[in-house]
mmCIF file of C-alpha atoms and ligand atoms in Angstrom:
data_model
loop_
_atom_site.group_PDB
_atom_site.id
_atom_site.type_symbol
_atom_site.label_atom_id
_atom_site.label_comp_id
_atom_site.label_asym_id
_atom_site.label_seq_id
_atom_site.Cartn_x
_atom_site.Cartn_y
_atom_site.Cartn_z
ATOM 1 C CA MET A 1 -0.302 0.113 0.253
ATOM 2 C CA ILE A 2 1.088 2.806 -0.581
ATOM 3 C CA PRO A 3 -0.301 6.028 1.484
ATOM 4 C CA PHE A 4 -1.160 9.546 0.043
ATOM 5 C CA VAL A 5 0.920 11.421 2.518
ATOM 6 C CA ASP A 6 2.929 9.809 5.349
ATOM 7 C CA LEU A 7 3.346 12.324 8.373
ATOM 8 C CA HIS A 8 4.625 9.607 10.563
ATOM 9 C CA ALA A 9 7.217 9.561 8.497
ATOM 10 C CA GLN A 10 8.303 12.580 8.506
ATOM 11 C CA TYR A 11 8.530 12.647 12.245
ATOM 12 C CA LEU A 12 10.348 9.368 12.958
ATOM 13 C CA SER A 13 12.652 11.558 10.150
ATOM 14 C CA ILE A 14 13.287 14.870 12.530
ATOM 15 C CA LYS A 15 11.485 12.866 16.057
ATOM 16 C CA SER A 16 14.575 14.565 18.102
ATOM 17 C CA ASP A 17 14.122 17.573 17.090
ATOM 18 C CA ILE A 18 10.630 17.243 17.455
ATOM 19 C CA ASP A 19 10.384 16.210 20.896
ATOM 20 C CA LYS A 20 12.542 18.579 22.024
ATOM 21 C CA ALA A 21 10.672 20.771 21.078
ATOM 22 C CA ILE A 22 7.732 20.379 22.679
ATOM 23 C CA GLU A 23 9.278 19.244 25.694
ATOM 24 C CA SER A 24 10.556 22.876 26.492
ATOM 25 C CA CYS A 25 7.122 23.870 25.787
ATOM 26 C CA ILE A 26 6.073 21.706 27.801
ATOM 27 C CA ALA A 27 8.779 22.982 30.204
ATOM 28 C CA ASP A 28 7.770 26.799 29.897
ATOM 29 C CA SER A 29 4.682 25.758 30.239
ATOM 30 C CA ASN A 30 3.222 28.717 28.630
ATOM 31 C CA PHE A 31 0.711 27.633 26.102
ATOM 32 C CA ILE A 32 -1.299 30.763 25.239
ATOM 33 C CA LYS A 33 0.914 34.016 23.530
ATOM 34 C CA GLY A 34 4.174 31.639 24.652
ATOM 35 C CA LYS A 35 7.750 32.502 23.762
ATOM 36 C CA ALA A 36 7.410 29.545 20.744
ATOM 37 C CA VAL A 37 4.804 31.836 19.379
ATOM 38 C CA SER A 38 6.786 34.629 18.858
ATOM 39 C CA ASP A 39 9.797 33.210 17.771
ATOM 40 C CA PHE A 40 7.717 31.058 14.973
ATOM 41 C CA GLU A 41 6.475 34.429 14.354
ATOM 42 C CA MET A 42 9.459 36.089 13.511
ATOM 43 C CA ALA A 43 10.900 33.323 11.558
ATOM 44 C CA PHE A 44 8.399 32.248 9.721
ATOM 45 C CA ALA A 45 8.722 36.811 8.433
ATOM 46 C CA ASP A 46 11.615 36.572 7.900
ATOM 47 C CA TRP A 47 12.006 32.939 5.725
ATOM 48 C CA LEU A 48 9.090 34.985 3.601
ATOM 49 C CA GLY A 49 10.847 38.070 3.324
ATOM 50 C CA ALA A 50 7.845 40.023 5.040
ATOM 51 C CA LYS A 51 7.847 42.480 8.361
ATOM 52 C CA TYR A 52 4.505 40.716 9.989
ATOM 53 C CA CYS A 53 3.354 37.420 11.061
ATOM 54 C CA LEU A 54 0.173 36.719 12.904
ATOM 55 C CA GLY A 55 -0.552 33.085 14.296
ATOM 56 C CA CYS A 56 -4.278 32.002 13.996
ATOM 57 C CA GLY A 57 -5.909 29.610 15.267
ATOM 58 C CA ASN A 58 -6.347 27.969 11.360
ATOM 59 C CA GLY A 59 -5.555 29.039 7.865
ATOM 60 C CA THR A 60 -9.832 29.749 7.315
ATOM 61 C CA ASP A 61 -9.799 31.695 10.313
ATOM 62 C CA ALA A 62 -6.756 33.858 9.484
ATOM 63 C CA LEU A 63 -8.674 34.672 5.540
ATOM 64 C CA GLU A 64 -12.084 35.904 8.183
ATOM 65 C CA ILE A 65 -9.764 38.114 10.301
ATOM 66 C CA ILE A 66 -7.701 39.859 7.480
ATOM 67 C CA MET A 67 -10.323 40.502 6.035
ATOM 68 C CA LYS A 68 -12.076 42.178 8.889
ATOM 69 C CA SER A 69 -9.371 43.706 9.599
ATOM 70 C CA LEU A 70 -9.754 45.397 5.825
ATOM 71 C CA ASN A 71 -13.696 46.543 6.404
ATOM 72 C CA ILE A 72 -14.769 43.902 4.378
ATOM 73 C CA GLY A 73 -18.507 43.052 5.292
ATOM 74 C CA PRO A 74 -21.804 42.864 4.431
ATOM 75 C CA GLY A 75 -22.663 44.581 1.017
ATOM 76 C CA ASP A 76 -19.304 44.320 -0.252
ATOM 77 C CA GLU A 77 -17.966 41.876 -3.054
ATOM 78 C CA VAL A 78 -14.932 39.074 -2.801
ATOM 79 C CA LEU A 79 -13.411 37.779 -5.843
ATOM 80 C CA VAL A 80 -12.477 34.320 -5.542
ATOM 81 C CA PRO A 81 -11.031 31.045 -7.945
ATOM 82 C CA ALA A 82 -14.195 28.707 -9.062
ATOM 83 C CA LEU A 83 -11.633 26.022 -7.823
ATOM 84 C CA SER A 84 -10.450 25.980 -4.745
ATOM 85 C CA TRP A 85 -10.638 24.408 -1.483
ATOM 86 C CA ILE A 86 -14.473 25.667 0.095
ATOM 87 C CA SER A 87 -12.061 28.141 2.812
ATOM 88 C CA THR A 88 -10.933 30.806 0.268
ATOM 89 C CA ALA A 89 -14.986 31.431 -0.519
ATOM 90 C CA GLU A 90 -16.665 30.288 3.073
ATOM 91 C CA ALA A 91 -14.600 32.852 5.147
ATOM 92 C CA VAL A 92 -15.919 35.685 2.719
ATOM 93 C CA ASN A 93 -19.327 34.292 3.544
ATOM 94 C CA ASN A 94 -19.173 33.947 6.980
ATOM 95 C CA ILE A 95 -17.634 37.598 7.237
ATOM 96 C CA GLY A 96 -20.744 38.330 5.675
ATOM 97 C CA ALA A 97 -19.657 39.795 2.386
ATOM 98 C CA GLU A 98 -20.322 37.592 -0.780
ATOM 99 C CA PRO A 99 -18.130 35.959 -2.769
ATOM 100 C CA VAL A 100 -18.032 36.407 -6.320
ATOM 101 C CA PHE A 101 -16.719 33.420 -7.846
ATOM 102 C CA VAL A 102 -13.920 34.162 -11.628
ATOM 103 C CA ASP A 103 -12.892 30.462 -14.031
ATOM 104 C CA ILE A 104 -9.222 29.574 -13.730
ATOM 105 C CA ARG A 105 -6.535 29.204 -16.530
ATOM 106 C CA HIS A 106 -6.937 25.248 -17.955
ATOM 107 C CA ASP A 107 -2.529 25.160 -17.902
ATOM 108 C CA THR A 108 -2.060 26.193 -14.220
ATOM 109 C CA TYR A 109 -5.425 25.601 -12.610
ATOM 110 C CA THR A 110 -4.636 29.366 -11.311
ATOM 111 C CA ILE A 111 -7.610 31.993 -11.309
ATOM 112 C CA ASP A 112 -8.038 33.194 -14.655
ATOM 113 C CA PRO A 113 -6.523 37.193 -15.174
ATOM 114 C CA GLU A 114 -8.661 37.588 -18.201
ATOM 115 C CA LYS A 115 -11.621 36.803 -16.280
ATOM 116 C CA ILE A 116 -11.677 38.640 -13.730
ATOM 117 C CA GLU A 117 -12.345 42.379 -15.229
ATOM 118 C CA ASN A 118 -15.312 41.656 -15.984
ATOM 119 C CA LYS A 119 -16.763 40.459 -12.524
ATOM 120 C CA ILE A 120 -15.848 43.445 -11.075
ATOM 121 C CA THR A 121 -18.420 46.242 -10.007
ATOM 122 C CA ALA A 122 -18.430 48.838 -7.497
ATOM 123 C CA ARG A 123 -19.227 46.635 -4.456
ATOM 124 C CA THR A 124 -15.822 44.367 -5.168
ATOM 125 C CA LYS A 125 -13.707 44.777 -1.965
ATOM 126 C CA ALA A 126 -10.707 42.403 -2.635
ATOM 127 C CA ILE A 127 -9.369 39.100 -4.587
ATOM 128 C CA ILE A 128 -8.675 35.849 -3.316
ATOM 129 C CA PRO A 129 -5.897 34.174 -5.910
ATOM 130 C CA VAL A 130 -4.649 30.493 -4.633
ATOM 131 C CA HIS A 131 -1.758 29.565 -4.984
ATOM 132 C CA LEU A 132 -3.411 25.788 -5.890
ATOM 133 C CA TYR A 133 -1.924 22.797 -5.709
ATOM 134 C CA GLY A 134 2.019 24.831 -5.063
ATOM 135 C CA PHE A 135 1.637 27.015 -8.220
ATOM 136 C CA PRO A 136 1.715 30.766 -7.951
ATOM 137 C CA ALA A 137 -1.254 32.173 -9.236
ATOM 138 C CA ASP A 138 -0.446 35.304 -12.116
ATOM 139 C CA MET A 139 0.862 37.570 -9.455
ATOM 140 C CA ILE A 140 2.067 40.362 -12.401
ATOM 141 C CA GLU A 141 -1.596 40.850 -13.966
ATOM 142 C CA ILE A 142 -3.592 40.470 -10.740
ATOM 143 C CA THR A 143 -1.387 43.383 -9.402
ATOM 144 C CA VAL A 144 -2.210 45.454 -12.276
ATOM 145 C CA ILE A 145 -6.049 45.066 -12.042
ATOM 146 C CA SER A 146 -6.031 45.373 -8.373
ATOM 147 C CA GLU A 147 -4.746 48.865 -8.857
ATOM 148 C CA LYS A 148 -6.268 50.254 -11.700
ATOM 149 C CA HIS A 149 -9.628 48.708 -9.956
ATOM 150 C CA LYS A 150 -8.150 49.987 -6.428
ATOM 151 C CA ILE A 151 -9.174 46.360 -4.929
ATOM 152 C CA HIS A 152 -7.020 44.768 -2.131
ATOM 153 C CA ILE A 153 -4.881 41.381 -2.924
ATOM 154 C CA ILE A 154 -5.135 38.873 -0.100
ATOM 155 C CA GLU A 155 -3.136 35.664 -1.462
ATOM 156 C CA ASP A 156 -3.838 32.712 -0.036
ATOM 157 C CA CYS A 157 -0.967 30.847 -0.148
ATOM 158 C CA ALA A 158 -2.139 27.576 2.409
ATOM 159 C CA GLN A 159 -1.125 25.329 -0.786
ATOM 160 C CA ALA A 160 1.914 27.504 -1.145
ATOM 161 C CA HIS A 161 4.409 27.630 1.645
ATOM 162 C CA GLY A 162 7.753 28.640 -0.765
ATOM 163 C CA ALA A 163 6.692 29.062 -4.057
ATOM 164 C CA GLU A 164 7.853 31.713 -5.867
ATOM 165 C CA TYR A 165 6.619 33.814 -8.573
ATOM 166 C CA TYR A 166 9.927 35.610 -10.547
ATOM 167 C CA GLY A 167 12.473 35.609 -7.670
ATOM 168 C CA LYS A 168 9.372 36.590 -5.094
ATOM 169 C CA LYS A 169 8.087 34.239 -2.377
ATOM 170 C CA ALA A 170 4.402 33.959 -3.039
ATOM 171 C CA GLY A 171 3.106 35.956 -0.064
ATOM 172 C CA ILE A 172 4.588 38.698 -0.092
ATOM 173 C CA PHE A 173 2.394 40.160 -3.692
ATOM 174 C CA GLY A 174 -0.767 41.512 -1.685
ATOM 175 C CA ILE A 175 -1.433 43.812 1.077
ATOM 176 C CA ALA A 176 -2.207 40.732 2.794
ATOM 177 C CA SER A 177 -1.952 36.966 2.472
ATOM 178 C CA VAL A 178 -2.305 33.765 4.933
ATOM 179 C CA PHE A 179 -1.022 30.428 5.500
ATOM 180 C CA SER A 180 -2.089 27.016 6.295
ATOM 181 C CA PHE A 181 -0.684 24.879 8.903
ATOM 182 C CA PHE A 182 -3.023 21.702 8.367
ATOM 183 C CA PRO A 183 -0.989 18.755 9.348
ATOM 184 C CA SER A 184 -0.783 17.218 5.424
ATOM 185 C CA LYS A 185 0.107 21.132 4.086
ATOM 186 C CA ASN A 186 3.697 21.691 3.211
ATOM 187 C CA LEU A 187 4.878 22.668 6.757
ATOM 188 C CA GLY A 188 2.123 21.639 8.964
ATOM 189 C CA ALA A 189 1.631 21.357 12.920
ATOM 190 C CA TYR A 190 0.420 18.255 15.027
ATOM 191 C CA GLY A 191 -3.291 19.961 15.289
ATOM 192 C CA ASP A 192 -4.396 23.127 13.784
ATOM 193 C CA GLY A 193 -2.671 26.581 13.022
ATOM 194 C CA GLY A 194 -2.665 29.628 9.735
ATOM 195 C CA ALA A 195 -1.316 32.435 10.174
ATOM 196 C CA ILE A 196 -1.294 36.602 8.550
ATOM 197 C CA ILE A 197 1.269 37.878 6.974
ATOM 198 C CA THR A 198 1.270 41.819 5.886
ATOM 199 C CA ASN A 199 4.326 44.415 5.509
ATOM 200 C CA ASP A 200 1.532 47.325 6.786
ATOM 201 C CA GLN A 201 2.011 47.559 10.243
ATOM 202 C CA LYS A 202 -1.226 48.750 11.519
ATOM 203 C CA LEU A 203 -2.788 46.213 9.963
ATOM 204 C CA TYR A 204 -1.484 43.503 11.420
ATOM 205 C CA GLU A 205 -2.247 45.297 14.895
ATOM 206 C CA ILE A 206 -5.859 44.936 13.339
ATOM 207 C CA ALA A 207 -6.014 42.094 12.602
ATOM 208 C CA MET A 208 -3.789 41.042 16.400
ATOM 209 C CA LYS A 209 -6.826 42.406 18.338
ATOM 210 C CA ILE A 210 -9.705 40.664 16.347
ATOM 211 C CA SER A 211 -7.911 37.546 17.134
ATOM 212 C CA ASN A 212 -7.408 38.268 20.504
ATOM 213 C CA HIS A 213 -11.199 39.201 21.935
ATOM 214 C CA GLY A 214 -10.144 42.935 20.681
ATOM 215 C CA GLN A 215 -7.041 43.210 22.929
ATOM 216 C CA LEU A 216 -4.354 44.530 22.496
ATOM 217 C CA LYS A 217 -1.035 44.646 24.532
ATOM 218 C CA THR A 218 -3.263 45.386 27.842
ATOM 219 C CA LYS A 219 -5.133 43.052 29.042
ATOM 220 C CA HIS A 220 -9.056 43.688 30.000
ATOM 221 C CA GLU A 221 -8.831 46.885 26.906
ATOM 222 C CA HIS A 222 -11.921 45.146 24.549
ATOM 223 C CA THR A 223 -11.250 47.987 22.124
ATOM 224 C CA VAL A 224 -13.174 46.613 18.970
ATOM 225 C CA ILE A 225 -15.055 43.508 19.138
ATOM 226 C CA GLY A 226 -13.134 40.288 18.426
ATOM 227 C CA ARG A 227 -12.741 36.945 18.695
ATOM 228 C CA ASN A 228 -10.737 33.892 20.030
ATOM 229 C CA SER A 229 -7.837 32.644 17.375
ATOM 230 C CA ARG A 230 -4.673 32.120 18.524
ATOM 231 C CA LEU A 231 -2.017 29.670 17.575
ATOM 232 C CA ASP A 232 -0.923 28.022 20.468
ATOM 233 C CA SER A 233 2.638 28.103 22.059
ATOM 234 C CA LEU A 234 2.702 23.050 21.478
ATOM 235 C CA GLN A 235 2.149 23.649 17.652
ATOM 236 C CA ALA A 236 4.125 26.884 16.968
ATOM 237 C CA SER A 237 7.113 25.219 18.473
ATOM 238 C CA ILE A 238 6.589 22.279 16.562
ATOM 239 C CA LEU A 239 6.292 24.503 13.604
ATOM 240 C CA ASN A 240 9.711 25.899 14.727
ATOM 241 C CA ALA A 241 11.240 22.475 14.627
ATOM 242 C CA LYS A 242 9.829 22.119 11.063
ATOM 243 C CA LEU A 243 10.773 24.887 9.643
ATOM 244 C CA GLY A 244 13.806 24.322 9.029
ATOM 245 C CA TYR A 245 13.582 21.787 7.129
ATOM 246 C CA LEU A 246 10.477 23.121 4.683
ATOM 247 C CA ASP A 247 13.550 24.283 2.200
ATOM 248 C CA LYS A 248 14.239 20.199 1.760
ATOM 249 C CA TRP A 249 11.429 19.189 1.388
ATOM 250 C CA ASN A 250 10.014 21.420 -1.145
ATOM 251 C CA SER A 251 12.934 20.286 -3.133
ATOM 252 C CA GLN A 252 12.611 16.623 -2.392
ATOM 253 C CA ARG A 253 8.826 17.615 -3.866
ATOM 254 C CA GLU A 254 10.192 19.130 -6.839
ATOM 255 C CA ILE A 255 12.641 15.998 -7.496
ATOM 256 C CA ILE A 256 9.822 13.292 -6.801
ATOM 257 C CA ALA A 257 7.333 15.940 -9.475
ATOM 258 C CA GLU A 258 10.302 15.688 -12.013
ATOM 259 C CA HIS A 259 10.363 11.901 -12.048
ATOM 260 C CA TYR A 260 6.611 11.288 -12.306
ATOM 261 C CA ILE A 261 6.384 13.884 -15.270
ATOM 262 C CA LYS A 262 9.729 12.009 -16.970
ATOM 263 C CA ARG A 263 8.057 9.082 -16.085
ATOM 264 C CA LEU A 264 4.127 9.851 -16.956
ATOM 265 C CA THR A 265 4.595 11.802 -19.786
ATOM 266 C CA VAL A 266 5.315 9.249 -22.548
ATOM 267 C CA ASN A 267 1.579 8.629 -22.435
ATOM 268 C CA GLU A 268 0.024 11.426 -24.068
ATOM 269 C CA GLU A 269 -3.070 11.112 -22.532
ATOM 270 C CA PHE A 270 -1.859 12.408 -19.689
ATOM 271 C CA CYS A 271 -2.509 16.390 -18.792
ATOM 272 C CA LEU A 272 1.191 17.306 -16.358
ATOM 273 C CA PRO A 273 1.336 19.836 -14.927
ATOM 274 C CA LEU A 274 3.325 23.040 -16.076
ATOM 275 C CA ILE A 275 6.882 23.372 -15.369
ATOM 276 C CA GLN A 276 7.733 27.034 -16.098
ATOM 277 C CA PRO A 277 11.191 28.848 -15.498
ATOM 278 C CA ASP A 278 11.560 31.760 -13.258
ATOM 279 C CA ILE A 279 7.728 30.268 -11.382
ATOM 280 C CA LYS A 280 8.978 27.692 -8.476
ATOM 281 C CA HIS A 281 5.778 25.108 -7.832
ATOM 282 C CA VAL A 282 6.081 23.299 -4.641
ATOM 283 C CA PHE A 283 3.610 20.682 -5.289
ATOM 284 C CA HIS A 284 1.337 20.394 -1.938
ATOM 285 C CA LEU A 285 0.048 17.706 -4.253
ATOM 286 C CA PHE A 286 1.157 16.255 -8.231
ATOM 287 C CA VAL A 287 -2.281 16.493 -9.750
ATOM 288 C CA ILE A 288 -2.169 15.726 -13.189
ATOM 289 C CA ARG A 289 -5.514 14.826 -16.004
ATOM 290 C CA CYS A 290 -7.218 11.994 -17.539
ATOM 291 C CA LYS A 291 -9.767 11.619 -19.856
ATOM 292 C CA ARG A 292 -11.219 8.172 -18.391
ATOM 293 C CA ARG A 293 -10.638 9.274 -14.867
ATOM 294 C CA ASP A 294 -12.533 6.253 -13.402
ATOM 295 C CA ASP A 295 -10.806 3.844 -15.353
ATOM 296 C CA MET A 296 -7.170 5.310 -13.236
ATOM 297 C CA ILE A 297 -9.193 5.158 -10.415
ATOM 298 C CA LYS A 298 -9.737 1.127 -10.919
ATOM 299 C CA LEU A 299 -6.008 0.732 -11.792
ATOM 300 C CA LEU A 300 -5.226 2.859 -8.550
ATOM 301 C CA ASN A 301 -7.104 0.332 -6.026
ATOM 302 C CA GLU A 302 -6.734 -2.485 -7.631
ATOM 303 C CA LYS A 303 -2.686 -1.881 -6.946
ATOM 304 C CA SER A 304 -3.399 -0.584 -3.510
ATOM 305 C CA ILE A 305 -2.021 2.994 -4.069
ATOM 306 C CA SER A 306 -3.720 5.772 -2.824
ATOM 307 C CA TRP A 307 -5.300 8.796 -4.530
ATOM 308 C CA ALA A 308 -7.592 12.205 -4.168
ATOM 309 C CA VAL A 309 -9.394 14.251 -5.910
ATOM 310 C CA HIS A 310 -8.446 17.720 -5.395
ATOM 311 C CA TYR A 311 -11.346 19.034 -6.020
ATOM 312 C CA PRO A 312 -14.225 17.080 -7.452
ATOM 313 C CA HIS A 313 -16.750 19.827 -7.862
ATOM 314 C CA PRO A 314 -16.195 23.385 -8.791
ATOM 315 C CA LEU A 315 -16.918 26.397 -5.792
ATOM 316 C CA PRO A 316 -20.456 27.184 -7.529
ATOM 317 C CA PHE A 317 -21.563 23.750 -8.277
ATOM 318 C CA LEU A 318 -21.395 22.703 -4.340
ATOM 319 C CA ALA A 319 -24.745 22.356 -2.846
ATOM 320 C CA ALA A 320 -23.395 25.062 -0.220
ATOM 321 C CA TYR A 321 -23.927 28.289 -3.059
ATOM 322 C CA LYS A 322 -26.689 26.466 -4.612
ATOM 323 C CA TYR A 323 -28.488 30.112 -3.550
ATOM 324 C CA LYS A 324 -26.202 32.178 -6.740
ATOM 325 C CA LYS A 325 -27.793 29.738 -9.415
ATOM 326 C CA HIS A 326 -24.817 29.146 -11.353
ATOM 327 C CA LEU A 327 -25.347 27.842 -14.650
ATOM 328 C CA PRO A 328 -21.783 25.326 -16.132
ATOM 329 C CA SER A 329 -21.788 26.950 -18.794
ATOM 330 C CA GLU A 330 -20.276 30.068 -16.674
ATOM 331 C CA PHE A 331 -16.988 28.045 -15.243
ATOM 332 C CA PRO A 332 -16.512 25.985 -18.339
ATOM 333 C CA VAL A 333 -12.754 24.776 -17.609
ATOM 334 C CA SER A 334 -13.058 24.266 -13.673
ATOM 335 C CA CYS A 335 -16.399 22.254 -14.607
ATOM 336 C CA GLN A 336 -13.802 20.187 -17.069
ATOM 337 C CA VAL A 337 -10.368 19.955 -14.971
ATOM 338 C CA THR A 338 -12.839 18.514 -11.904
ATOM 339 C CA ARG A 339 -13.869 16.208 -14.180
ATOM 340 C CA GLU A 340 -10.549 14.869 -15.421
ATOM 341 C CA VAL A 341 -8.214 15.618 -12.260
ATOM 342 C CA ILE A 342 -6.255 12.920 -10.016
ATOM 343 C CA SER A 343 -3.735 13.851 -7.476
ATOM 344 C CA LEU A 344 -1.574 11.376 -6.935
ATOM 345 C CA PRO A 345 1.312 10.486 -3.818
ATOM 346 C CA ILE A 346 3.642 13.099 -3.111
ATOM 347 C CA TYR A 347 5.461 13.913 0.135
ATOM 348 C CA PRO A 348 8.935 14.695 0.886
ATOM 349 C CA GLU A 349 9.510 11.193 1.692
ATOM 350 C CA LEU A 350 8.338 8.898 -0.993
ATOM 351 C CA THR A 351 11.239 7.341 -2.611
ATOM 352 C CA GLU A 352 11.975 7.248 -5.712
ATOM 353 C CA SER A 353 11.476 3.403 -6.196
ATOM 354 C CA GLN A 354 7.583 4.116 -4.493
ATOM 355 C CA VAL A 355 7.412 6.443 -7.787
ATOM 356 C CA ASP A 356 8.530 4.101 -10.119
ATOM 357 C CA LEU A 357 6.224 1.285 -8.893
ATOM 358 C CA ILE A 358 3.455 3.937 -9.475
ATOM 359 C CA CYS A 359 4.022 4.345 -12.804
ATOM 360 C CA ASP A 360 4.622 1.025 -13.811
ATOM 361 C CA GLN A 361 1.288 -0.114 -12.610
ATOM 362 C CA ILE A 362 0.212 3.544 -14.350
ATOM 363 C CA LEU A 363 2.113 2.552 -17.986
ATOM 364 C CA GLU A 364 1.247 -0.414 -18.067
ATOM 365 C CA ASN A 365 -2.523 -0.588 -17.014
ATOM 366 C CA TYR A 366 -4.233 2.730 -17.973
HETATM 367 C C1 LIG B 401 -6.122 24.288 4.376
HETATM 368 C C2 LIG B 401 -6.809 25.667 2.801
HETATM 369 C C3 LIG B 401 -6.909 26.793 3.613
HETATM 370 C C4 LIG B 401 -7.498 26.675 4.935
HETATM 371 O O1 LIG B 401 -7.221 25.450 6.050
HETATM 372 P P1 LIG B 401 -7.177 25.104 7.656
HETATM 373 O O2 LIG B 401 -7.633 24.059 7.646
HETATM 374 O O3 LIG B 401 -8.424 26.438 8.146
HETATM 375 O O4 LIG B 401 -5.702 25.664 7.941
HETATM 376 C C5 LIG B 401 -7.609 27.868 2.926
HETATM 377 N N1 LIG B 401 -7.167 28.008 1.787
HETATM 378 C C6 LIG B 401 -7.085 26.756 0.981
HETATM 379 C C7 LIG B 401 -6.487 26.267 -0.478
HETATM 380 C C8 LIG B 401 -6.461 25.261 1.541
HETATM 381 O O5 LIG B 401 -6.232 24.049 1.039
#
């Protein structure tokens, strides 16, 4: 059985670092807003080349908190890609605004810059490009559009820790960006966690207040209506221990992806991930497209190779968004892509011989 991800293998590879980090966090017993949290926030901001990092309870909360901090709410619209994990859209609803879906590019699966402008209205306040599967969205084009129409860019970097776009890391293009540290992400905690990144000190302080019951530094001074969404010290200590390995892990993902591509390219029926100069894809997922996906699923099941589909439905066609009454003809690319995508196992500890075994089985039996 080849698993889809193997978090335990990763733990074993850095066991002494993790055990030490957890022990020292417990010895310190400062579980909320402890030193591990500020250490991680500083180290992660540094690693990205950004000024501020605010740890949050999870990536979805981070999206909500940053939109609230930007004063987005009822009556406002926020552009989101039609293909993403539900968080990108549901966070918009949860702050009282309305998500407006934009179709994706067929080759990179990220929001299609050519389809953005005709979705902009007087109510549009922001756009949330998602660097889906680890491939950066078209930030040059998106920046031009956002400046022309004066809308904020909030990057959803939940799948793109370390991705690069023309020499700059994903996460430093917009007014702010959000990350998730869900366990299976490229940088994952041992539970939930997330972060907001920004270079704007005022925005950082507003977000810090909102995430901590409306208090900034002084306890019991609640100056705005906030909430409770903080990264806890235990998770931060684990993330601190893992951050030093992230570049190496991303390189290993890249090597695995290149090997998959080299092997699978012989079958012209497969549509393989785009490799582009000046863009660093961090392969959170290794997603291919095939016309006969059911046949592919059957063969992977028979050969005990784990797989997943990211995602089976475009966001506009989930039951939760039925109220918007969208038609498939409005999102032709997302509709086609969701019928054809399949994600194959990828994680830093996956060996070349395992990749060969997966490719052998696919090439022989598809
Ligand atoms: C994982 C993810 C999030 C946030 O996830 P949380 O589980 O809330 O941390 C947001 N957007 C995308 C695209 C994701 O993949």
